[in-house]
Structures are given as structure tokens and as C-alpha cells.
mmCIF file of C-alpha atoms in Angstrom:
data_model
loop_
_atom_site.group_PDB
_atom_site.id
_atom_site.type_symbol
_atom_site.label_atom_id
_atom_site.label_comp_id
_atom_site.label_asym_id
_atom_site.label_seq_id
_atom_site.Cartn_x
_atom_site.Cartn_y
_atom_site.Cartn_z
ATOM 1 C CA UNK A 1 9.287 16.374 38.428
ATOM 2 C CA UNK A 2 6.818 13.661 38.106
ATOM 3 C CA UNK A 3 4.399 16.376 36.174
ATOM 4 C CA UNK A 4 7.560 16.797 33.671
ATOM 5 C CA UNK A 5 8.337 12.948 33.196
ATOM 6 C CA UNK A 6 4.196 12.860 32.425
ATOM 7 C CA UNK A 7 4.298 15.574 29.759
ATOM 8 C CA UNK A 8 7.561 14.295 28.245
ATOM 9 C CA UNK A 9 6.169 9.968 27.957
ATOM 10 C CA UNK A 10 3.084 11.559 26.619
ATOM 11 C CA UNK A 11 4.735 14.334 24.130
ATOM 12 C CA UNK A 12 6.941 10.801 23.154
ATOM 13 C CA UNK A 13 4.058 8.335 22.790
ATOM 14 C CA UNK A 14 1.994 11.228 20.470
ATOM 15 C CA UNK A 15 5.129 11.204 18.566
ATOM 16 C CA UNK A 16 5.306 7.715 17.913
ATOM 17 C CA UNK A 17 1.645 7.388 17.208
ATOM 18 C CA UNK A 18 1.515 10.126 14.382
ATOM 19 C CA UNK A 19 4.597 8.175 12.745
ATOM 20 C CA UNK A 20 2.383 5.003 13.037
ATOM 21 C CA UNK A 21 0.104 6.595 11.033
ATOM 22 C CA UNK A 22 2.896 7.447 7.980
ATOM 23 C CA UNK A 23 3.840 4.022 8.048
ATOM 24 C CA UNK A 24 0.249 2.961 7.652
ATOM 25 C CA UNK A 25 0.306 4.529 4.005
ATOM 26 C CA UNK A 26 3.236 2.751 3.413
ATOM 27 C CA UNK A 27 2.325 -0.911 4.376
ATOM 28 C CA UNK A 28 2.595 -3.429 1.550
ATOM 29 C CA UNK A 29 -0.799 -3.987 0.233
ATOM 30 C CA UNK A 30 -1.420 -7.536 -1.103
ATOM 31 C CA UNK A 31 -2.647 -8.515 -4.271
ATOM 32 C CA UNK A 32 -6.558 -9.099 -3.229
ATOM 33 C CA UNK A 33 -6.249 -5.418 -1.499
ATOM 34 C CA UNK A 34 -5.601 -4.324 -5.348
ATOM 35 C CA UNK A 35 -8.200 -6.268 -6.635
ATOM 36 C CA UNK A 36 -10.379 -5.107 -4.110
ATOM 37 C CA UNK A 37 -9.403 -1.261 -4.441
ATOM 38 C CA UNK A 38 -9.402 -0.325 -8.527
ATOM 39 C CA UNK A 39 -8.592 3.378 -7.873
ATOM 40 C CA UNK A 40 -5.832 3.009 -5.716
ATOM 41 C CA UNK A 41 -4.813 -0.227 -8.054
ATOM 42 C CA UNK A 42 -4.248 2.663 -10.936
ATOM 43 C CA UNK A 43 -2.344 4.583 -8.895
ATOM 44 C CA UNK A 44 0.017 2.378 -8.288
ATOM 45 C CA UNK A 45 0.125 1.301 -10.928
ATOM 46 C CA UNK A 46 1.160 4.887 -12.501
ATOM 47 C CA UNK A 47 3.561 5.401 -9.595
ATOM 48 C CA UNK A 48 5.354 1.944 -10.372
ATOM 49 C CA UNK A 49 5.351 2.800 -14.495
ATOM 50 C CA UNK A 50 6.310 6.410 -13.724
ATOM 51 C CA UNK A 51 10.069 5.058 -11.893
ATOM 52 C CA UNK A 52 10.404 1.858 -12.884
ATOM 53 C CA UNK A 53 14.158 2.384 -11.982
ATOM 54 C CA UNK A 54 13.126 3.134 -7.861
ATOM 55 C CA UNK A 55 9.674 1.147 -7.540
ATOM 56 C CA UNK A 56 9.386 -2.004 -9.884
ATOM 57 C CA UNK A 57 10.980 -4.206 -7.166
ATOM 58 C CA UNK A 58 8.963 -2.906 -4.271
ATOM 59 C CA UNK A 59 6.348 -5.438 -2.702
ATOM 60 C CA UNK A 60 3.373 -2.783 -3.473
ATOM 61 C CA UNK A 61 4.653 -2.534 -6.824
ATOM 62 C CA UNK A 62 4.633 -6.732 -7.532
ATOM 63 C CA UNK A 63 1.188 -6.899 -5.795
ATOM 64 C CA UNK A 64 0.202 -4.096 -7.948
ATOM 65 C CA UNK A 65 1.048 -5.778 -10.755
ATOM 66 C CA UNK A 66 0.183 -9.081 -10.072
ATOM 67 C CA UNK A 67 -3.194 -8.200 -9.432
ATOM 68 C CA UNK A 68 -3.294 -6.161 -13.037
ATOM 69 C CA UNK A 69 -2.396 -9.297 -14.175
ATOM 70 C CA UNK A 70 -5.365 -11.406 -12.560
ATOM 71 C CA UNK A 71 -7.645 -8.799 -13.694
ATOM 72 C CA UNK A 72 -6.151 -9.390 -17.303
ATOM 73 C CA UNK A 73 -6.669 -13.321 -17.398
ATOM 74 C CA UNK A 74 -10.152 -12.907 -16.107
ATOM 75 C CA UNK A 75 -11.419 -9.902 -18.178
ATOM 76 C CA UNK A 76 -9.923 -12.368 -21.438
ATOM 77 C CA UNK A 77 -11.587 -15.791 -19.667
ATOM 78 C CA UNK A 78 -14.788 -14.117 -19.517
ATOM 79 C CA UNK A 79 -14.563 -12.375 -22.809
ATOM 80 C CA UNK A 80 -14.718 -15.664 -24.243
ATOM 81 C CA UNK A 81 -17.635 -17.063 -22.699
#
């Protein structure tokens, strides 16, 4: 019995660790993370644009484009330097 109750807590807690993992992908990312990560910046960026209708009003999709933003302002600030 006890060998049972072993396999099933650690069948449960495998379970629960592979859908920590999903959720992982699907944490908001903050604005610096975009700044910081270009490529994945454009993707979301394309995802967000692609379904406005489902995505524009996610976090990732704000952060997303609030960092295109920043990057904006700054590219225009230090083309006229």
C-alpha cells in the first residue's frame, strides 16, 4: 500500500511540475525583459498585431508594446544627436 501511495504522490508531483513548466512560457514578461530580448520582442509583437481582437489587452502584449515604444523614443533621441 505504502509502495502505491509512493508511486501515485510522485506520478502527481511530475504532473504538476511539467504544467509548471507550460505556465513558465506563459508568464507576463515586463517591459525591460522586451528590451532586453529583441527576437522574442518581434514575436510578440507579430502575435499581438496578428489578433488584436484576443491579445491587445494582455499584459505581454502592453509590455510588448510599451517597450516598442521606448525603443522608438530612443532610436529618434539619438538620431538627433
Amino acid at each position: 500500500m505504502k509502495l502505491n501511495t509512493s508511486i501515485l504522490a510522485l506520478s502527481l508531483v511530475a504532473v504538476l511540475t511539467g504544467c509548471n513548466e507550460a505556465d513558465k512560457s506563459q508568464r507576463t514578461k515586463t517591459v525591460g525583459w522586451y528590451l532586453d530580448h529583441r527576437d522574442e520582442l518581434a514575436a510578440a509583437l507579430s502575435t499581438c498585431g496578428d489578433n488584436p481582437g484576443e491579445f491587445a489587452k494582455t499584459p505581454n502584449c502592453i509590455n510588448a508594446n510599451e517597450a516598442r515604444n521606448k525603443i522608438t523614443v530612443q532610436e529618434m533621441e539619438d538620431a538627433l544627436k
